[in-house]
Every structure is written in structure tokens, then in C-alpha cells.
mmCIF file of C-alpha atoms in Angstrom:
data_model
loop_
_atom_site.group_PDB
_atom_site.id
_atom_site.type_symbol
_atom_site.label_atom_id
_atom_site.label_comp_id
_atom_site.label_asym_id
_atom_site.label_seq_id
_atom_site.Cartn_x
_atom_site.Cartn_y
_atom_site.Cartn_z
ATOM 1 C CA MET A 43 19.982 3.489 -6.128
ATOM 2 C CA ALA A 44 22.580 0.766 -6.665
ATOM 3 C CA SER A 45 23.287 0.619 -10.309
ATOM 4 C CA THR A 46 22.204 -1.872 -12.871
ATOM 5 C CA GLN A 47 23.034 -4.419 -15.662
ATOM 6 C CA VAL A 48 21.986 -4.443 -18.913
ATOM 7 C CA LEU A 49 22.524 -8.482 -20.197
ATOM 8 C CA LYS A 50 21.525 -9.587 -23.775
ATOM 9 C CA TYR A 51 18.832 -11.871 -24.642
ATOM 10 C CA THR A 52 19.458 -15.146 -26.188
ATOM 11 C CA PRO A 53 16.748 -15.711 -29.001
ATOM 12 C CA GLU A 54 15.758 -18.523 -27.082
ATOM 13 C CA ASP A 55 15.303 -16.150 -23.586
ATOM 14 C CA SER A 56 12.059 -14.709 -25.213
ATOM 15 C CA SER A 57 10.451 -13.758 -27.617
ATOM 16 C CA PHE A 58 9.563 -9.932 -26.106
ATOM 17 C CA SER A 59 12.423 -8.346 -26.635
ATOM 18 C CA ALA A 60 16.565 -8.390 -28.410
ATOM 19 C CA GLN A 61 17.430 -6.872 -25.166
ATOM 20 C CA ALA A 62 16.780 -8.069 -21.315
ATOM 21 C CA LEU A 63 15.494 -4.805 -19.170
ATOM 22 C CA PRO A 64 17.349 -4.995 -16.260
ATOM 23 C CA ILE A 65 16.464 -5.223 -12.710
ATOM 24 C CA PRO A 66 16.885 -3.350 -9.180
ATOM 25 C CA CYS A 67 19.300 -4.698 -7.233
ATOM 26 C CA GLY A 68 18.019 -7.152 -4.659
ATOM 27 C CA VAL A 69 16.575 -4.946 -1.024
ATOM 28 C CA LEU A 70 18.364 -8.185 1.088
ATOM 29 C CA ASN A 71 21.907 -8.546 -1.277
ATOM 30 C CA PRO A 72 23.945 -5.627 -2.270
ATOM 31 C CA SER A 73 24.873 -7.614 -5.242
ATOM 32 C CA PRO A 74 22.880 -7.646 -8.352
ATOM 33 C CA PRO A 75 19.461 -9.973 -8.489
ATOM 34 C CA PRO A 76 19.048 -12.326 -11.204
ATOM 35 C CA SER A 77 18.656 -9.738 -14.427
ATOM 36 C CA ALA A 78 16.935 -12.258 -16.638
ATOM 37 C CA VAL A 79 13.374 -12.071 -15.281
ATOM 38 C CA TRP A 80 10.267 -11.464 -18.429
ATOM 39 C CA PRO A 81 9.771 -7.377 -17.644
ATOM 40 C CA PRO A 82 5.742 -8.524 -18.215
ATOM 41 C CA LEU A 83 6.041 -11.296 -15.434
ATOM 42 C CA ASP A 84 7.814 -9.056 -12.601
ATOM 43 C CA PHE A 85 4.578 -7.251 -12.818
ATOM 44 C CA GLY A 86 3.484 -10.095 -11.339
ATOM 45 C CA LEU A 87 6.218 -10.998 -8.731
ATOM 46 C CA GLY A 88 5.711 -8.010 -7.557
ATOM 47 C CA ALA A 89 2.171 -8.613 -7.204
ATOM 48 C CA LEU A 90 2.552 -11.529 -5.619
ATOM 49 C CA ALA A 91 5.278 -10.092 -3.282
ATOM 50 C CA CYS A 92 3.078 -7.964 -1.549
ATOM 51 C CA CYS A 93 -0.113 -9.958 -1.354
ATOM 52 C CA GLY A 94 1.982 -12.459 0.583
ATOM 53 C CA ALA A 95 2.860 -9.157 2.404
ATOM 54 C CA CYS A 96 -0.703 -8.349 3.205
ATOM 55 C CA VAL A 97 -2.034 -11.338 4.855
ATOM 56 C CA PHE A 98 0.499 -10.806 7.825
ATOM 57 C CA THR A 99 -0.612 -7.068 7.665
ATOM 58 C CA ASN A 100 -4.372 -6.535 7.037
ATOM 59 C CA PRO A 101 -5.497 -6.788 10.841
ATOM 60 C CA LEU A 102 -3.178 -3.409 11.109
ATOM 61 C CA GLU A 103 -5.179 -1.628 7.958
ATOM 62 C CA VAL A 104 -8.131 -2.970 9.880
ATOM 63 C CA VAL A 105 -7.359 -1.091 13.386
ATOM 64 C CA LYS A 106 -6.133 1.709 11.008
ATOM 65 C CA THR A 107 -9.100 2.015 8.478
ATOM 66 C CA ARG A 108 -11.304 1.918 12.444
ATOM 67 C CA LEU A 109 -9.162 4.859 14.143
ATOM 68 C CA GLN A 110 -9.536 7.623 11.029
ATOM 69 C CA LEU A 111 -12.884 7.223 10.848
ATOM 70 C CA GLN A 112 -13.521 6.988 14.670
ATOM 71 C CA GLY A 113 -14.360 10.809 15.332
ATOM 72 C CA GLU A 114 -15.206 12.144 11.790
ATOM 73 C CA LEU A 115 -15.552 15.887 12.027
ATOM 74 C CA ARG A 116 -16.249 16.200 15.343
ATOM 75 C CA ALA A 117 -13.971 18.085 18.500
ATOM 76 C CA ARG A 118 -11.598 16.234 20.702
ATOM 77 C CA GLY A 119 -13.552 14.850 23.268
ATOM 78 C CA SER A 120 -16.896 14.628 22.232
ATOM 79 C CA TYR A 121 -16.803 11.382 21.340
ATOM 80 C CA GLN A 122 -16.708 7.645 22.307
ATOM 81 C CA ARG A 123 -13.437 6.764 21.789
ATOM 82 C CA HIS A 124 -14.012 2.949 21.726
ATOM 83 C CA TYR A 125 -10.180 2.262 19.968
ATOM 84 C CA ARG A 126 -7.414 3.640 22.296
ATOM 85 C CA GLY A 127 -4.322 3.025 20.772
ATOM 86 C CA VAL A 128 -3.152 -0.235 18.273
ATOM 87 C CA LEU A 129 -3.032 -3.094 20.764
ATOM 88 C CA GLN A 130 -6.194 -1.666 22.137
ATOM 89 C CA ALA A 131 -8.183 -1.561 19.240
ATOM 90 C CA LEU A 132 -6.680 -5.555 17.799
ATOM 91 C CA TRP A 133 -7.634 -5.964 20.915
ATOM 92 C CA VAL A 134 -11.663 -4.853 20.914
ATOM 93 C CA VAL A 135 -11.935 -5.819 16.600
ATOM 94 C CA GLY A 136 -10.792 -9.704 17.434
ATOM 95 C CA ARG A 137 -13.672 -9.661 20.786
ATOM 96 C CA SER A 138 -16.587 -8.177 18.862
ATOM 97 C CA ASP A 139 -15.998 -9.456 15.184
ATOM 98 C CA GLY A 140 -13.471 -12.250 16.033
ATOM 99 C CA LEU A 141 -10.624 -13.190 14.547
ATOM 100 C CA ARG A 142 -12.331 -13.556 11.140
ATOM 101 C CA GLY A 143 -13.148 -9.872 11.946
ATOM 102 C CA LEU A 144 -9.152 -8.660 12.120
ATOM 103 C CA GLN A 145 -8.635 -9.998 8.308
ATOM 104 C CA LYS A 146 -11.971 -8.204 7.608
ATOM 105 C CA GLY A 147 -11.626 -7.121 3.649
ATOM 106 C CA LEU A 148 -8.353 -9.399 2.950
ATOM 107 C CA SER A 149 -9.656 -10.954 -0.417
ATOM 108 C CA VAL A 150 -10.487 -7.368 -2.170
ATOM 109 C CA GLY A 151 -7.497 -6.106 0.005
ATOM 110 C CA LEU A 152 -5.166 -9.225 -1.665
ATOM 111 C CA MET A 153 -6.737 -7.598 -5.331
ATOM 112 C CA TYR A 154 -6.164 -4.454 -4.144
ATOM 113 C CA GLN A 155 -2.345 -4.980 -3.682
ATOM 114 C CA GLY A 156 -2.058 -7.341 -6.309
ATOM 115 C CA LEU A 157 -3.240 -4.571 -9.031
ATOM 116 C CA MET A 158 -1.767 -1.785 -7.352
ATOM 117 C CA ASN A 159 2.166 -2.967 -6.171
ATOM 118 C CA GLY A 160 2.102 -4.901 -9.512
ATOM 119 C CA VAL A 161 1.600 -1.898 -11.451
ATOM 120 C CA ARG A 162 3.697 1.167 -8.458
ATOM 121 C CA LEU A 163 6.387 -2.047 -8.975
ATOM 122 C CA GLY A 164 6.398 -2.902 -11.802
ATOM 123 C CA SER A 165 6.318 0.030 -13.518
ATOM 124 C CA TYR A 166 9.253 1.119 -11.210
ATOM 125 C CA SER A 167 11.548 -1.127 -12.672
ATOM 126 C CA TYR A 168 10.892 -0.070 -15.823
ATOM 127 C CA CYS A 169 12.014 3.352 -14.848
ATOM 128 C CA GLU A 170 15.399 2.155 -13.052
ATOM 129 C CA ALA A 171 15.447 0.136 -16.454
ATOM 130 C CA ALA A 172 15.774 3.076 -18.353
ATOM 131 C CA GLY A 173 17.553 4.887 -16.316
ATOM 132 C CA ILE A 174 15.569 7.594 -15.220
ATOM 133 C CA THR A 175 15.954 6.630 -11.694
ATOM 134 C CA ALA A 176 19.801 7.192 -11.868
ATOM 135 C CA VAL A 177 19.338 10.912 -12.620
ATOM 136 C CA ASP A 178 19.049 13.913 -9.900
ATOM 137 C CA GLY A 179 14.886 13.233 -8.631
ATOM 138 C CA GLY A 180 14.985 10.191 -10.445
ATOM 139 C CA SER A 181 13.920 8.343 -7.637
ATOM 140 C CA LEU A 182 11.661 9.850 -6.389
ATOM 141 C CA VAL A 183 9.619 11.163 -9.297
ATOM 142 C CA SER A 184 9.787 7.811 -10.819
ATOM 143 C CA GLY A 185 8.335 6.678 -7.442
ATOM 144 C CA ALA A 186 5.504 8.950 -7.723
ATOM 145 C CA VAL A 187 4.289 8.475 -10.969
ATOM 146 C CA ALA A 188 4.660 4.530 -10.668
ATOM 147 C CA GLY A 189 2.528 5.214 -7.318
ATOM 148 C CA ALA A 190 -0.039 7.354 -9.129
ATOM 149 C CA LEU A 191 -0.803 4.958 -11.892
ATOM 150 C CA GLY A 192 -0.826 2.100 -9.461
ATOM 151 C CA ALA A 193 -3.242 3.877 -7.254
ATOM 152 C CA PHE A 194 -6.156 4.917 -10.084
ATOM 153 C CA ILE A 195 -5.619 1.238 -11.535
ATOM 154 C CA ALA A 196 -6.841 -0.514 -8.292
ATOM 155 C CA SER A 197 -9.027 2.333 -6.658
ATOM 156 C CA PRO A 198 -12.257 0.545 -6.587
ATOM 157 C CA ALA A 199 -10.578 -2.601 -5.202
ATOM 158 C CA TYR A 200 -9.506 0.063 -2.128
ATOM 159 C CA LEU A 201 -13.181 1.472 -2.085
ATOM 160 C CA VAL A 202 -14.326 -1.843 -1.460
ATOM 161 C CA LYS A 203 -12.023 -2.721 1.063
ATOM 162 C CA THR A 204 -12.374 0.485 3.162
ATOM 163 C CA HIS A 205 -15.633 -0.336 3.390
ATOM 164 C CA LEU A 206 -16.103 -3.840 4.428
ATOM 165 C CA GLN A 207 -13.274 -2.997 7.005
ATOM 166 C CA ALA A 208 -15.402 -0.462 8.893
ATOM 167 C CA GLN A 209 -18.513 -2.102 9.007
ATOM 168 C CA THR A 210 -18.911 -3.991 12.660
ATOM 169 C CA VAL A 211 -21.770 -4.083 15.222
ATOM 170 C CA GLN A 212 -23.091 -1.338 16.557
ATOM 171 C CA THR A 213 -21.902 -0.872 19.814
ATOM 172 C CA ILE A 214 -17.938 -0.137 18.491
ATOM 173 C CA ALA A 215 -19.004 1.612 14.768
ATOM 174 C CA VAL A 216 -16.921 4.433 13.636
ATOM 175 C CA GLY A 217 -18.115 6.518 10.410
ATOM 176 C CA HIS A 218 -20.668 5.596 7.726
ATOM 177 C CA GLN A 219 -21.761 2.022 7.811
ATOM 178 C CA HIS A 220 -22.462 0.604 4.179
ATOM 179 C CA ASN A 221 -24.015 -2.963 5.119
ATOM 180 C CA HIS A 222 -22.230 -5.069 2.194
ATOM 181 C CA GLN A 223 -22.801 -8.151 2.306
ATOM 182 C CA GLY A 224 -19.530 -9.736 0.605
ATOM 183 C CA VAL A 225 -16.915 -8.346 -1.978
ATOM 184 C CA SER A 226 -19.304 -8.936 -5.104
ATOM 185 C CA ASN A 227 -21.935 -7.575 -3.180
ATOM 186 C CA ALA A 228 -20.624 -4.795 -2.247
ATOM 187 C CA PHE A 229 -19.212 -4.181 -6.072
ATOM 188 C CA ALA A 230 -22.421 -4.520 -7.425
ATOM 189 C CA THR A 231 -24.256 -2.129 -5.005
ATOM 190 C CA ILE A 232 -22.091 0.806 -5.700
ATOM 191 C CA TYR A 233 -22.376 0.265 -9.050
ATOM 192 C CA ARG A 234 -26.045 -0.120 -9.306
ATOM 193 C CA ARG A 235 -26.119 2.887 -7.181
ATOM 194 C CA GLU A 236 -23.903 5.008 -9.078
ATOM 195 C CA GLY A 237 -22.413 3.340 -12.143
ATOM 196 C CA VAL A 238 -19.034 2.793 -13.040
ATOM 197 C CA ILE A 239 -17.751 7.093 -12.382
ATOM 198 C CA GLY A 240 -19.283 5.483 -8.432
ATOM 199 C CA LEU A 241 -16.510 2.088 -8.674
ATOM 200 C CA TRP A 242 -13.795 5.298 -8.774
ATOM 201 C CA ARG A 243 -14.907 7.926 -6.036
ATOM 202 C CA GLY A 244 -12.653 8.346 -4.011
ATOM 203 C CA VAL A 245 -9.372 8.290 -6.759
ATOM 204 C CA ASN A 246 -8.798 12.011 -6.292
ATOM 205 C CA GLY A 247 -7.395 11.248 -2.323
ATOM 206 C CA ALA A 248 -6.215 8.134 -3.037
ATOM 207 C CA VAL A 249 -3.644 9.330 -6.477
ATOM 208 C CA PRO A 250 -1.801 11.770 -4.300
ATOM 209 C CA ARG A 251 -2.101 9.168 -0.777
ATOM 210 C CA VAL A 252 0.196 6.471 -3.262
ATOM 211 C CA MET A 253 2.158 8.707 -5.022
ATOM 212 C CA VAL A 254 3.683 10.800 -1.613
ATOM 213 C CA GLY A 255 3.413 7.431 -0.059
ATOM 214 C CA SER A 256 5.319 5.293 -2.705
ATOM 215 C CA ALA A 257 8.177 8.584 -3.766
ATOM 216 C CA ALA A 258 8.816 8.509 -0.368
ATOM 217 C CA GLN A 259 9.173 4.841 0.087
ATOM 218 C CA LEU A 260 11.360 3.963 -2.661
ATOM 219 C CA ALA A 261 13.509 6.671 -2.592
ATOM 220 C CA THR A 262 14.150 6.506 1.320
ATOM 221 C CA PHE A 263 14.896 2.452 0.901
ATOM 222 C CA SER A 264 17.334 2.268 -1.526
ATOM 223 C CA SER A 265 19.046 5.486 0.058
ATOM 224 C CA ALA A 266 18.788 3.685 3.482
ATOM 225 C CA LYS A 267 20.400 0.609 2.607
ATOM 226 C CA GLU A 268 22.886 1.907 0.622
ATOM 227 C CA TRP A 269 23.606 4.330 3.592
ATOM 228 C CA VAL A 270 23.802 1.183 5.597
ATOM 229 C CA SER A 271 25.440 -1.337 3.590
ATOM 230 C CA ARG A 272 28.166 1.528 3.580
ATOM 231 C CA SER A 273 28.439 1.419 7.261
ATOM 232 C CA GLN A 274 29.370 -1.945 7.436
ATOM 233 C CA TRP A 275 27.869 -2.567 10.181
ATOM 234 C CA PHE A 276 26.710 -5.826 9.440
ATOM 235 C CA SER A 277 28.065 -8.709 7.073
ATOM 236 C CA PRO A 278 26.772 -7.256 3.235
ATOM 237 C CA ASN A 279 24.142 -10.569 3.007
ATOM 238 C CA SER A 280 22.994 -9.562 6.856
ATOM 239 C CA TRP A 281 18.937 -9.399 6.518
ATOM 240 C CA LEU A 282 19.251 -6.590 8.898
ATOM 241 C CA ILE A 283 20.116 -4.713 6.623
ATOM 242 C CA ALA A 284 16.426 -4.372 4.616
ATOM 243 C CA LEU A 285 15.377 -4.490 8.511
ATOM 244 C CA ILE A 286 16.779 -1.271 9.528
ATOM 245 C CA SER A 287 16.435 0.565 6.068
ATOM 246 C CA SER A 288 12.875 -0.517 6.258
ATOM 247 C CA MET A 289 12.658 1.436 9.359
ATOM 248 C CA VAL A 290 14.420 4.730 8.473
ATOM 249 C CA SER A 291 11.424 4.511 5.320
ATOM 250 C CA GLY A 292 9.095 3.342 7.725
ATOM 251 C CA VAL A 293 9.280 6.697 9.673
ATOM 252 C CA ALA A 294 9.556 9.063 6.583
ATOM 253 C CA VAL A 295 6.926 7.834 4.845
ATOM 254 C CA THR A 296 4.412 7.324 8.083
ATOM 255 C CA ILE A 297 4.934 11.172 8.196
ATOM 256 C CA ALA A 298 4.830 12.600 4.634
ATOM 257 C CA MET A 299 1.619 10.145 4.057
ATOM 258 C CA THR A 300 -0.703 9.868 6.820
ATOM 259 C CA PRO A 301 -2.338 12.917 6.195
ATOM 260 C CA PHE A 302 -3.435 11.462 2.736
ATOM 261 C CA ASP A 303 -4.119 8.218 4.738
ATOM 262 C CA VAL A 304 -6.767 10.283 6.555
ATOM 263 C CA ILE A 305 -8.273 12.076 3.818
ATOM 264 C CA SER A 306 -8.453 8.902 1.545
ATOM 265 C CA THR A 307 -10.531 6.420 4.157
ATOM 266 C CA ARG A 308 -12.872 9.357 4.048
ATOM 267 C CA LEU A 309 -13.396 10.040 0.849
ATOM 268 C CA TYR A 310 -13.927 6.570 0.400
ATOM 269 C CA ASN A 311 -16.052 6.242 3.152
ATOM 270 C CA GLN A 312 -18.368 8.791 3.480
ATOM 271 C CA PRO A 313 -22.143 8.275 2.159
ATOM 272 C CA VAL A 314 -23.511 9.833 -0.919
ATOM 273 C CA ASP A 315 -26.812 11.920 -2.199
ATOM 274 C CA GLU A 316 -29.477 10.876 -4.728
ATOM 275 C CA LEU A 317 -27.261 13.220 -7.083
ATOM 276 C CA HIS A 318 -24.324 10.548 -6.525
ATOM 277 C CA ARG A 319 -22.094 13.470 -4.488
ATOM 278 C CA GLY A 320 -20.118 12.931 -1.172
ATOM 279 C CA ARG A 321 -22.697 13.646 1.930
ATOM 280 C CA LEU A 322 -19.462 15.106 4.073
ATOM 281 C CA TYR A 323 -16.698 15.644 1.314
ATOM 282 C CA HIS A 324 -17.013 17.886 -1.970
ATOM 283 C CA GLY A 325 -13.462 16.703 -2.795
ATOM 284 C CA PHE A 326 -9.757 16.548 -1.380
ATOM 285 C CA SER A 327 -8.962 20.131 -0.210
ATOM 286 C CA ASP A 328 -13.094 20.209 1.446
ATOM 287 C CA CYS A 329 -12.016 16.993 3.327
ATOM 288 C CA LEU A 330 -8.829 18.701 4.282
ATOM 289 C CA LEU A 331 -10.536 21.629 5.397
ATOM 290 C CA LYS A 332 -13.025 19.899 7.322
ATOM 291 C CA VAL A 333 -10.685 17.622 8.798
ATOM 292 C CA CYS A 334 -8.532 20.331 9.649
ATOM 293 C CA GLN A 335 -11.240 22.995 10.834
ATOM 294 C CA ALA A 336 -12.743 20.093 13.413
ATOM 295 C CA GLU A 337 -10.929 17.623 14.398
ATOM 296 C CA GLY A 338 -7.416 20.162 14.393
ATOM 297 C CA PRO A 339 -3.944 19.395 12.617
ATOM 298 C CA LEU A 340 -3.680 16.524 14.507
ATOM 299 C CA GLY A 341 -6.940 14.948 13.215
ATOM 300 C CA LEU A 342 -4.891 14.307 10.115
ATOM 301 C CA TYR A 343 -2.689 11.915 11.791
ATOM 302 C CA LYS A 344 -5.352 9.500 13.306
ATOM 303 C CA GLY A 345 -4.294 5.867 12.639
ATOM 304 C CA MET A 346 -0.188 7.375 12.715
ATOM 305 C CA GLY A 347 0.281 4.048 15.617
ATOM 306 C CA PRO A 348 -0.629 1.852 12.814
ATOM 307 C CA VAL A 349 0.451 3.287 9.648
ATOM 308 C CA PHE A 350 3.860 2.672 10.939
ATOM 309 C CA ILE A 351 4.041 -0.558 12.930
ATOM 310 C CA ARG A 352 2.364 -2.069 9.667
ATOM 311 C CA LEU A 353 4.836 -0.402 6.957
ATOM 312 C CA GLY A 354 8.215 -2.128 8.625
ATOM 313 C CA PRO A 355 6.926 -5.256 8.519
ATOM 314 C CA HIS A 356 4.971 -4.854 4.573
ATOM 315 C CA THR A 357 7.826 -3.151 3.311
ATOM 316 C CA VAL A 358 10.448 -6.219 4.543
ATOM 317 C CA LEU A 359 7.960 -8.664 3.770
ATOM 318 C CA SER A 360 6.800 -7.709 0.062
ATOM 319 C CA MET A 361 10.371 -6.817 -0.731
ATOM 320 C CA LEU A 362 11.914 -9.811 0.691
ATOM 321 C CA PHE A 363 9.286 -12.204 -1.164
ATOM 322 C CA TRP A 364 10.264 -9.785 -4.569
ATOM 323 C CA ASP A 365 13.501 -11.335 -4.485
ATOM 324 C CA MET A 366 13.342 -14.335 -3.679
ATOM 325 C CA LEU A 367 10.175 -15.059 -5.957
ATOM 326 C CA ARG A 368 13.018 -13.407 -9.010
ATOM 327 C CA GLU A 369 15.782 -15.236 -7.309
ATOM 328 C CA TRP A 370 13.435 -18.535 -7.880
ATOM 329 C CA THR A 371 12.091 -17.589 -10.927
ATOM 330 C CA TYR A 372 15.587 -17.007 -12.873
ATOM 331 C CA GLN A 373 16.583 -20.073 -11.217
ATOM 332 C CA GLU A 374 14.044 -21.864 -11.965
ATOM 333 C CA LYS A 375 14.702 -21.482 -16.360
ATOM 334 C CA PRO A 376 16.976 -24.377 -18.295
ATOM 335 C CA GLY A 377 20.351 -23.995 -18.465
ATOM 336 C CA LYS A 378 20.330 -21.079 -16.395
ATOM 337 C CA GLY A 379 22.429 -20.121 -13.316
ATOM 338 C CA LYS A 380 22.893 -16.997 -11.297
ATOM 339 C CA THR A 381 24.897 -14.784 -12.672
ATOM 340 C CA ASP A 382 27.611 -11.949 -10.217
#
């Protein structure tokens, strides 16, 4: 990770602390960004940035969910393939569900992004401030822990998002159809049927998924950005540095996270019995074994295409928005200007 600075607060800066926590270096700019953003506000900025990115990438999330549920626990070639690739799947969804179908689960998806990434990016910022990311392996551990915390807190939103994005007309339906009438109805139905614990069903798949993805993304993106910057292929402030870094990070994250993503989607979407137990899987390891036995090891990489295509734009957009929001927040403070 690039180095950070610790700046002193003046009394009027904040009553939160006598010393400002450093903020991670700008994604698009190799020089340190503003370092006087109030830490709790940084949580909100990270959440807002990722919500902005979600609006653009949610259609790929819908397609990814459908591809991962297609042919669930069935051998290859023994089921009808409604979705055959990213572009074809987008066309099928748009044709059958309309343009609104491509944004299914957007509202609860924004809720998930806000909760998960606000906690994840904010926690990682604290780890950077404490110097944890500067030690060997610190960036990887910090990303994993921050991701696990965010995934646990936001798990109910991801559960409902998965249910809604899987729902469609019978002719192209895949996986179990929960038939919720909307976001509030989904939360209420799950709560009435399974209680509070039911809202966290599937979290045992979500936590390792986000831990692996967050650790790989934050560690490889930072390392790739520093490597591209040192190579001096582009001007120091070029947006191409972030683009190339995000694509390098996207490859690493896709390879590492897709199996966990498939398992997480299956655990979230499975139906439950009268005792509120999953009808298809008993947990993470049981799902892993059943998918490998029924669909082969490649079954764990279903939906890999949209996962990769989504990661690059989502990483660039979320990190770009985060950087811009922090710049704007700092410049709006009276009597303050950008520091070098």
C-alpha cells in the first residue's frame, strides 16, 4: 500500500479525536488524497460510492445469479439451458422480464452495497491508519477481516437480493422460486416463517465469499496500482492506471471468489423445510461436495463471465466515486484546501 500521513486536527476540525486518522491514498492519483475526512463520515462515503457503482452493474448481478442457479445439482447436459452467456442472458432477461427485469433487486442491492461496503471500506481505512496494512500480509488480513464484518452485517439484504433476482417467469426460471411480492414483503415473509435467525440464513457462505473477494481485491488492486505507476507507462494522474489495476485485480478476484460466490448463491436461494433447515444443503461444506459430485468441479465456476465483467467496472466506479466524494468533502470544509 502507498504510504499515508497522520495529520493533527485543530480543535475546530472535530470533537471526535485529537488526531486525524489517515485516509488511504487516492485510487486514481498516486499522491495522498485529503487526510482530514472525519472517520465515521468515511464509512458513509464508501457506502455511497459503491451504491453509485451498483446502479450500473446490477444487471450483471441478475445474470450472474441466474447462471449460478441454472442446472442446480444436475449433470451437465441433463437440463435445458436458458442462459448461455452474458450477452445472451441479458437479452433473454430483457425480453422476458422487460428492462425493469434487468434491475431486479436494485433497491435491496443498494442496501446491501451501502451496509457491506460502508463497513468494509471504512474498516480497511482504520486498519491502514493503524499501520496494520504496512506489515507483511497486513493488507490481505485487513481486507479479509473487513470483508467478513461487512458481509455478516449486510447478510439479510443479500438474502433478499438473491431471492428477488432469481424470480422470473416460469419459461426461463432457474433455481427455487420464492415468489416474493417485493423487498418489504420478502423481509416480512422470511421473518414470519423463520424468525430473526432466518434473515441470516446463508451467512456461512457469504462470510468466506466476501473475505476471499475483499482480501484479493484490496491487496491486488493496491499492488497492481503501485506496479503500474512505477512502470511509468502513463502520466501520474492518468485514469488508465486505475483501469489496468482494476482489471488485474478483477482476474485475481474472479478466480478466487467465484466458487465461494456460487456456494453463497445456492445457500441463500435454497428452500427450507418445516424445521427451517435447508432442503438441498446442510451448510457450506455440504454444498461444496454436492455441487462437485453432481455438476463437476466446473460447476463451482458457473457465472464466472459476468462476475469478471462486473468486477472491473464496479471496482473502478466505486473507487473513483469514493475518491471524488472524499475530495469534495474535504474541499467543502471552511478554510481548507487540498494538501500535498
